[in-house]
PDB file of C-alpha atoms in Angstrom:
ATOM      1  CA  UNK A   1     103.713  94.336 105.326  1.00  0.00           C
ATOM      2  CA  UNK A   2     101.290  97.247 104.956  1.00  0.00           C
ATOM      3  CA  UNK A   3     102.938 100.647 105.712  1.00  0.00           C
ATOM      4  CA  UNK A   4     101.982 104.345 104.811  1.00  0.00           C
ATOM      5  CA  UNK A   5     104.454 106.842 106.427  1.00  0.00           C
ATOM      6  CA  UNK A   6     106.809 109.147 105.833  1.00  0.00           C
ATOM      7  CA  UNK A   7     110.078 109.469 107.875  1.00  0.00           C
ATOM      8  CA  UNK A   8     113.333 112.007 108.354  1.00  0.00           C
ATOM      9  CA  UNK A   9     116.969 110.971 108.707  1.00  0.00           C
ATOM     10  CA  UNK A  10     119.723 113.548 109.513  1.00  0.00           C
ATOM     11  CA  UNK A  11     123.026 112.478 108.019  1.00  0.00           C
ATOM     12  CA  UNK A  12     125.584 112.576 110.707  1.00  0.00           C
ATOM     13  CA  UNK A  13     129.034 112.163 109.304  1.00  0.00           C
ATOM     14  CA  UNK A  14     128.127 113.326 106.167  1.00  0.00           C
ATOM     15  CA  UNK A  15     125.656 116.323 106.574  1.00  0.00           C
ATOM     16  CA  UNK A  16     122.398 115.876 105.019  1.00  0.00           C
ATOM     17  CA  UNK A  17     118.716 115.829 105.630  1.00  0.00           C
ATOM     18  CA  UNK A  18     116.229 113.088 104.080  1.00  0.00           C
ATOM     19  CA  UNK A  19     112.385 113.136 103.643  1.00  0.00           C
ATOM     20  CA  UNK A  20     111.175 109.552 102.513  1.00  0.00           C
ATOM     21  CA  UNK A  21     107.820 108.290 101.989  1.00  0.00           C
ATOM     22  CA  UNK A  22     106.986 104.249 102.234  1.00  0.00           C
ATOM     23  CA  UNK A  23     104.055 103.107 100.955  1.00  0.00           C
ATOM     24  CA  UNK A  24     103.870  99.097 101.314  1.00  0.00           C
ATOM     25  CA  UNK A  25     100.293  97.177  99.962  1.00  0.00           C
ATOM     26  CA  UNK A  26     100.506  92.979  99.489  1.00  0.00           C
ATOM     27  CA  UNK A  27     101.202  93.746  95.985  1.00  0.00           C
ATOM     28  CA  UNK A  28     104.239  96.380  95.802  1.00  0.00           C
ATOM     29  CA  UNK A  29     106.162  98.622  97.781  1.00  0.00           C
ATOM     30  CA  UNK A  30     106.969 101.954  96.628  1.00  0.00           C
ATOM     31  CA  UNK A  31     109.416 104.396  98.449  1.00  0.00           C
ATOM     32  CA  UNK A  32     110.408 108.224  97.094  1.00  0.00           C
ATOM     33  CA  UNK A  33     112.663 110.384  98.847  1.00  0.00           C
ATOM     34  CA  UNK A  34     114.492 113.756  98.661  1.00  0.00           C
ATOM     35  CA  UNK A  35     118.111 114.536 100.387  1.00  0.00           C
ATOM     36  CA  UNK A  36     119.809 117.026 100.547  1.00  0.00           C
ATOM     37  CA  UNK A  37     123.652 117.658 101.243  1.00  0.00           C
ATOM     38  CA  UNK A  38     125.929 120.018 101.088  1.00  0.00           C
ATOM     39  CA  UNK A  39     127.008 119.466  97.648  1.00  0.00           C
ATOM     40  CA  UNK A  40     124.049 118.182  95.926  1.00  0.00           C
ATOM     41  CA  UNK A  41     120.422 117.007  95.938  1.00  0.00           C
ATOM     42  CA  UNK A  42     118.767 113.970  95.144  1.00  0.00           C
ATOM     43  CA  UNK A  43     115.328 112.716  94.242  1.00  0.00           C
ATOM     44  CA  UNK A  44     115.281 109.066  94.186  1.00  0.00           C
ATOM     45  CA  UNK A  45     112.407 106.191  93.509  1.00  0.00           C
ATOM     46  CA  UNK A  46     112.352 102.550  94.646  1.00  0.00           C
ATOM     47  CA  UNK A  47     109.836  99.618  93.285  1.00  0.00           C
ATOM     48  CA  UNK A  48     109.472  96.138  95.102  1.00  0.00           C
ATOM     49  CA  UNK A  49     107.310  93.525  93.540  1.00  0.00           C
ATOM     50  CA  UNK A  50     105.273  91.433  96.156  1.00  0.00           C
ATOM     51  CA  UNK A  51     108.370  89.573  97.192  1.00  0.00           C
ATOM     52  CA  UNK A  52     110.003  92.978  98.363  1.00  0.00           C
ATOM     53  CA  UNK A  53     112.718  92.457  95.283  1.00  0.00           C
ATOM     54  CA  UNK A  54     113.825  95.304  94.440  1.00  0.00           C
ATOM     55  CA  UNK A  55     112.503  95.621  90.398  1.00  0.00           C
ATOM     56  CA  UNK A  56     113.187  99.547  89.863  1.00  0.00           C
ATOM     57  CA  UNK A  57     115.165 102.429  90.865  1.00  0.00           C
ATOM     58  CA  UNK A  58     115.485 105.717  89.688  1.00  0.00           C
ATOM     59  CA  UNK A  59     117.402 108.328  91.394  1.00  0.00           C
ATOM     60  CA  UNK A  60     117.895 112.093  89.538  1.00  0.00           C
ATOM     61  CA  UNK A  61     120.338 114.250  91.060  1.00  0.00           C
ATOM     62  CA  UNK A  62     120.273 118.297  91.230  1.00  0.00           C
ATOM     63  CA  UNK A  63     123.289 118.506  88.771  1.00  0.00           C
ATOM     64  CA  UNK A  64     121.377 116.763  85.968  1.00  0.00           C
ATOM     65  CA  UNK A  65     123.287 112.928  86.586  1.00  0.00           C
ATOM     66  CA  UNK A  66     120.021 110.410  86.284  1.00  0.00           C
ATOM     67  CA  UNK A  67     120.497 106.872  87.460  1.00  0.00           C
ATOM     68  CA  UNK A  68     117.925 103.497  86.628  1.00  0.00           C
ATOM     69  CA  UNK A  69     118.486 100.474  87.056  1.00  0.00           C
ATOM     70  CA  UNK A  70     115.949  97.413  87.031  1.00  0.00           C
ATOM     71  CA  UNK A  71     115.748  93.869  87.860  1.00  0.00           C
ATOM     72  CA  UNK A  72     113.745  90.754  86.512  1.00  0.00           C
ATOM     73  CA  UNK A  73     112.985  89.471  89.967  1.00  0.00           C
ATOM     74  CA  UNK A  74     115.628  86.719  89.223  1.00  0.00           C
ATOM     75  CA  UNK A  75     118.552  89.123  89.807  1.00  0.00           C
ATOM     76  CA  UNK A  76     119.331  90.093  86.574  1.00  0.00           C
ATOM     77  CA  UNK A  77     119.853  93.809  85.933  1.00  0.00           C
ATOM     78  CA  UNK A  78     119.815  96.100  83.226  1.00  0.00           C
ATOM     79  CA  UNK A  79     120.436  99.714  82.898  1.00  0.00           C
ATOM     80  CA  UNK A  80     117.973 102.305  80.850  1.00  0.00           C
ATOM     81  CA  UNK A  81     119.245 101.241  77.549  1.00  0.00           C
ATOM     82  CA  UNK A  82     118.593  97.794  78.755  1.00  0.00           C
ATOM     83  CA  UNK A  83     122.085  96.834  78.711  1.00  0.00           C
ATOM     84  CA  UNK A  84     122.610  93.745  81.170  1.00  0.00           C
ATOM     85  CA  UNK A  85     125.187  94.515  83.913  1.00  0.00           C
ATOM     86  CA  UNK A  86     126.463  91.368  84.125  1.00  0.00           C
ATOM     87  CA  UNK A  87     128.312  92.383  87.500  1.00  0.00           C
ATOM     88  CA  UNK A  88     124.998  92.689  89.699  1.00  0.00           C
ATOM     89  CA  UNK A  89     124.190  89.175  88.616  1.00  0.00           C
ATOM     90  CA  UNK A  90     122.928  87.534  92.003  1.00  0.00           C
ATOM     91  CA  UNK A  91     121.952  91.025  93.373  1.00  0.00           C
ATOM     92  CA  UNK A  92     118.499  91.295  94.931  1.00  0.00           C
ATOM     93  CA  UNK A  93     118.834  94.701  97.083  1.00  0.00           C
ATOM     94  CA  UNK A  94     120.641  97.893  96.260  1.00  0.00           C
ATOM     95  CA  UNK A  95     122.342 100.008  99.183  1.00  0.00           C
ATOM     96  CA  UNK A  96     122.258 103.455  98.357  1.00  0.00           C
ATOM     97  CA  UNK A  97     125.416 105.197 100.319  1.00  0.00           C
ATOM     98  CA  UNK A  98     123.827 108.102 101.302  1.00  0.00           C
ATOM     99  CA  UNK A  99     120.326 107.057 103.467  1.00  0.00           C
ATOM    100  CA  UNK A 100     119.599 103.891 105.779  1.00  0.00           C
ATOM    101  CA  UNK A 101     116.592 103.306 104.056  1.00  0.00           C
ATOM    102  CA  UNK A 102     117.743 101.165 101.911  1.00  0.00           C
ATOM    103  CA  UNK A 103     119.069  99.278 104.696  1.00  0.00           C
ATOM    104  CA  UNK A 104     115.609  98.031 105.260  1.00  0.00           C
ATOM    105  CA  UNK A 105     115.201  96.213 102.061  1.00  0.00           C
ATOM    106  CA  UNK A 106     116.753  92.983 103.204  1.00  0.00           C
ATOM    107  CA  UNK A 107     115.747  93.226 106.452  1.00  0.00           C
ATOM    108  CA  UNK A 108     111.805  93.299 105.356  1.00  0.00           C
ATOM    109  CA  UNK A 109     112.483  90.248 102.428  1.00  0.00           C
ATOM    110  CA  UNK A 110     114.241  87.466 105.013  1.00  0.00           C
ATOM    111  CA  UNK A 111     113.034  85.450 107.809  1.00  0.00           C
ATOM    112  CA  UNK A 112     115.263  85.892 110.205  1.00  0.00           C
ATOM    113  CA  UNK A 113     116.385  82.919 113.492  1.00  0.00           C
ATOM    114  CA  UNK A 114     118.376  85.417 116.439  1.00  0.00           C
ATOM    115  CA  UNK A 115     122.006  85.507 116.002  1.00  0.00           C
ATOM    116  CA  UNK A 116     121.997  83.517 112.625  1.00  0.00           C
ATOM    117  CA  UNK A 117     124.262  86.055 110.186  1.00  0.00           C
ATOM    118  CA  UNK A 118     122.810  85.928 106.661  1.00  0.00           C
ATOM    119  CA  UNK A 119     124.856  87.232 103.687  1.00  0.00           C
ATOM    120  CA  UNK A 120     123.774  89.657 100.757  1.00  0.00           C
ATOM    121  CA  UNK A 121     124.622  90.001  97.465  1.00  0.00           C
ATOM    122  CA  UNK A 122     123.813  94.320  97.498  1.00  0.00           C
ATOM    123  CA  UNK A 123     123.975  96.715  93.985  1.00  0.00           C
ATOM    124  CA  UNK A 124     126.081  99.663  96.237  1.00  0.00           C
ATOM    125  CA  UNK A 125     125.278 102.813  94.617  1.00  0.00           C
ATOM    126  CA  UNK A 126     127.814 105.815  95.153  1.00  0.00           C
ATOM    127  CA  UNK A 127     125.206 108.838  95.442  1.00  0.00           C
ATOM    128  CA  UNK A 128     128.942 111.021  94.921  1.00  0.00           C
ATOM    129  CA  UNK A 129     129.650 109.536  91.317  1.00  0.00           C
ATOM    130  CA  UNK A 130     126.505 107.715  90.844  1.00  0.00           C
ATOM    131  CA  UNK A 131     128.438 104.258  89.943  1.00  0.00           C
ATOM    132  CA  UNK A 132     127.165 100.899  90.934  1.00  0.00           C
ATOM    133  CA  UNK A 133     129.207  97.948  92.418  1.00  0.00           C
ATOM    134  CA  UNK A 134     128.492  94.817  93.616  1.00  0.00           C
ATOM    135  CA  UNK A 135     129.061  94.573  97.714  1.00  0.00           C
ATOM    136  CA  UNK A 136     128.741  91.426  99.771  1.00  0.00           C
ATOM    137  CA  UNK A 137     126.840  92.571 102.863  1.00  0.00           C
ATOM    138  CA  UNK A 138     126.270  90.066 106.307  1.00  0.00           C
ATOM    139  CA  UNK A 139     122.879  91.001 108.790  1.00  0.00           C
ATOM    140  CA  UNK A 140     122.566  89.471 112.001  1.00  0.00           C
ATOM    141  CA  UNK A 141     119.471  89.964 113.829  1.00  0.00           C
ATOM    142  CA  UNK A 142     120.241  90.622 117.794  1.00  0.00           C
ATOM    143  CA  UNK A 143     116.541  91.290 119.123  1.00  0.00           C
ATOM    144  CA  UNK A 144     113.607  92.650 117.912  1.00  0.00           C
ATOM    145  CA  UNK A 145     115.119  96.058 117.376  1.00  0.00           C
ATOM    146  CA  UNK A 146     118.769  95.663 116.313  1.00  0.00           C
ATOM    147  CA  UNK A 147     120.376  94.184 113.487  1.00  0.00           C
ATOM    148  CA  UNK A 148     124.459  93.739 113.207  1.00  0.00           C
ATOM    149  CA  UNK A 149     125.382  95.294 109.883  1.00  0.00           C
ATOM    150  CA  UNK A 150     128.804  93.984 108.582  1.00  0.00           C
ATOM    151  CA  UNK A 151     130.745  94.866 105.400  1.00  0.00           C
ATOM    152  CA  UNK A 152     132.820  91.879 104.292  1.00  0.00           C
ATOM    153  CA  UNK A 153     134.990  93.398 101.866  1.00  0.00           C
ATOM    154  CA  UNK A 154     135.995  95.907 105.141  1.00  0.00           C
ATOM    155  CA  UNK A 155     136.113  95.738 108.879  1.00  0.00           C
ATOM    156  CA  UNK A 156     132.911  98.469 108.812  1.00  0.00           C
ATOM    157  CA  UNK A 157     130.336  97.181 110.969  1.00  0.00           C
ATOM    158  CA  UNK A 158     127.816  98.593 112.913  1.00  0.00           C
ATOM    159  CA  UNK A 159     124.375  97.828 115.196  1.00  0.00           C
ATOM    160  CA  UNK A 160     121.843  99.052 113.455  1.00  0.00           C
ATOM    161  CA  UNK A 161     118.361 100.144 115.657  1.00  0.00           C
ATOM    162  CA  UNK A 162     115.447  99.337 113.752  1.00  0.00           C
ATOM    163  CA  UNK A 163     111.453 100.338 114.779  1.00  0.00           C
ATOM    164  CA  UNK A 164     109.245  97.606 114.625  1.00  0.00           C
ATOM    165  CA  UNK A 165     108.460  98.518 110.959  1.00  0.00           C
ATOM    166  CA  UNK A 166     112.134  97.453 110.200  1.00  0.00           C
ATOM    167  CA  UNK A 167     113.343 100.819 109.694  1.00  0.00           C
ATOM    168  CA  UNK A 168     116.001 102.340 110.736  1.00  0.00           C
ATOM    169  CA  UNK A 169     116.052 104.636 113.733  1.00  0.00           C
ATOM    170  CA  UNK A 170     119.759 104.681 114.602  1.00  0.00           C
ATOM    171  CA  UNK A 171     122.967 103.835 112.313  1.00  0.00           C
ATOM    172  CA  UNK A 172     125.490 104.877 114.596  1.00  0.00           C
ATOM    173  CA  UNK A 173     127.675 107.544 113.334  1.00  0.00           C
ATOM    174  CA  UNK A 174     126.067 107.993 110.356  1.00  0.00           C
ATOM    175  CA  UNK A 175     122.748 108.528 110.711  1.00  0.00           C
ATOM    176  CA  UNK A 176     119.569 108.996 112.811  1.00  0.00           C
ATOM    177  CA  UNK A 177     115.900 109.657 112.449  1.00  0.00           C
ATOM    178  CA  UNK A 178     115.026 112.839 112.647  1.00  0.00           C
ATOM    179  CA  UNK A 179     111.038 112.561 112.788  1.00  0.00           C
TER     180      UNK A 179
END
């Protein structure tokens, strides 16, 4: 994938604005984004290696709380004192709860057969706290432009428009592109 482009979601259920740019080359991706909501801001950086793994992320919040986390590339993570975190073992994407963006990551990694569900082993970041869980995630691909989104620890689910970059225009409820 090549990509240089910067997009705008508005956070519907939770009010918020983000401004992210993508920059994708055959050797790395590299997103950085801003959001803003009512209660804080965020700054936050994403690295994928050529594979689109995810291998850093950084995100710094307004209140001074600073997040990394990084991966081998053989789903192993570590935080910034590299100190394993034994419970993202078998991660390769993170979900970030407060943008779709990251919702992209494992759409742009897989090859994907109409109506065949694949499952995902995601590190869920809480933007609120900041803590990191592991969350089993299941994508369907529908068509060319929508993807079934299912949680399988809860009965969230949701159709998820994409553009034909794989990103997301509309998450129902939650979010929509505002550029």
């Amino acid at each position: 994938m090549s990509l240089d482009r910067s997009l705008r979601w508005r956070g519907l259920e939770a009010e918020s604005i983000e401004h992210a740019h993508v920059v994708a080359t055959p050797r790395d991706t590299r997103i950085r984004s801003a959001l803003i909501t009512p209660h804080y801001g965020l700054f936050y950086r994403i690295k994928l290696d050529e594979a689109d793994r995810v291998r850093t992320l950084r995100i710094e919040r307004t209140d001074g709380k600073v997040l990394e986390l990084f991966c081998d590339g053989a789903t192993n993570w570590s935080d910034d004192r590299a100190e394993p975190i034994p419970a993202l073992r078998g991660c390769v994407d993170i979900d970030i709860s407060a943008t779709p963006l990251t919702n992209s990551l494992p759409i742009w990694r897989c090859d994907w057969v109409l109506g065949q569900p694949q499952r995902f082993a995601m590190a869920w970041i809480d933007t609120d706290t900041l803590a990191v869980r592991r969350d089993e995630q299941i994508y369907t691909r529908l068509d060319d432009t929508h993807f079934r989104y299912q949680s399988v620890a809860s009965s969230f689910e949701r159709v998820l428009e994409v553009d034909s970059n794989g990103l997301v225009l509309d998450y129902p409820g939650l979010f929509a592109r505002a550029d």
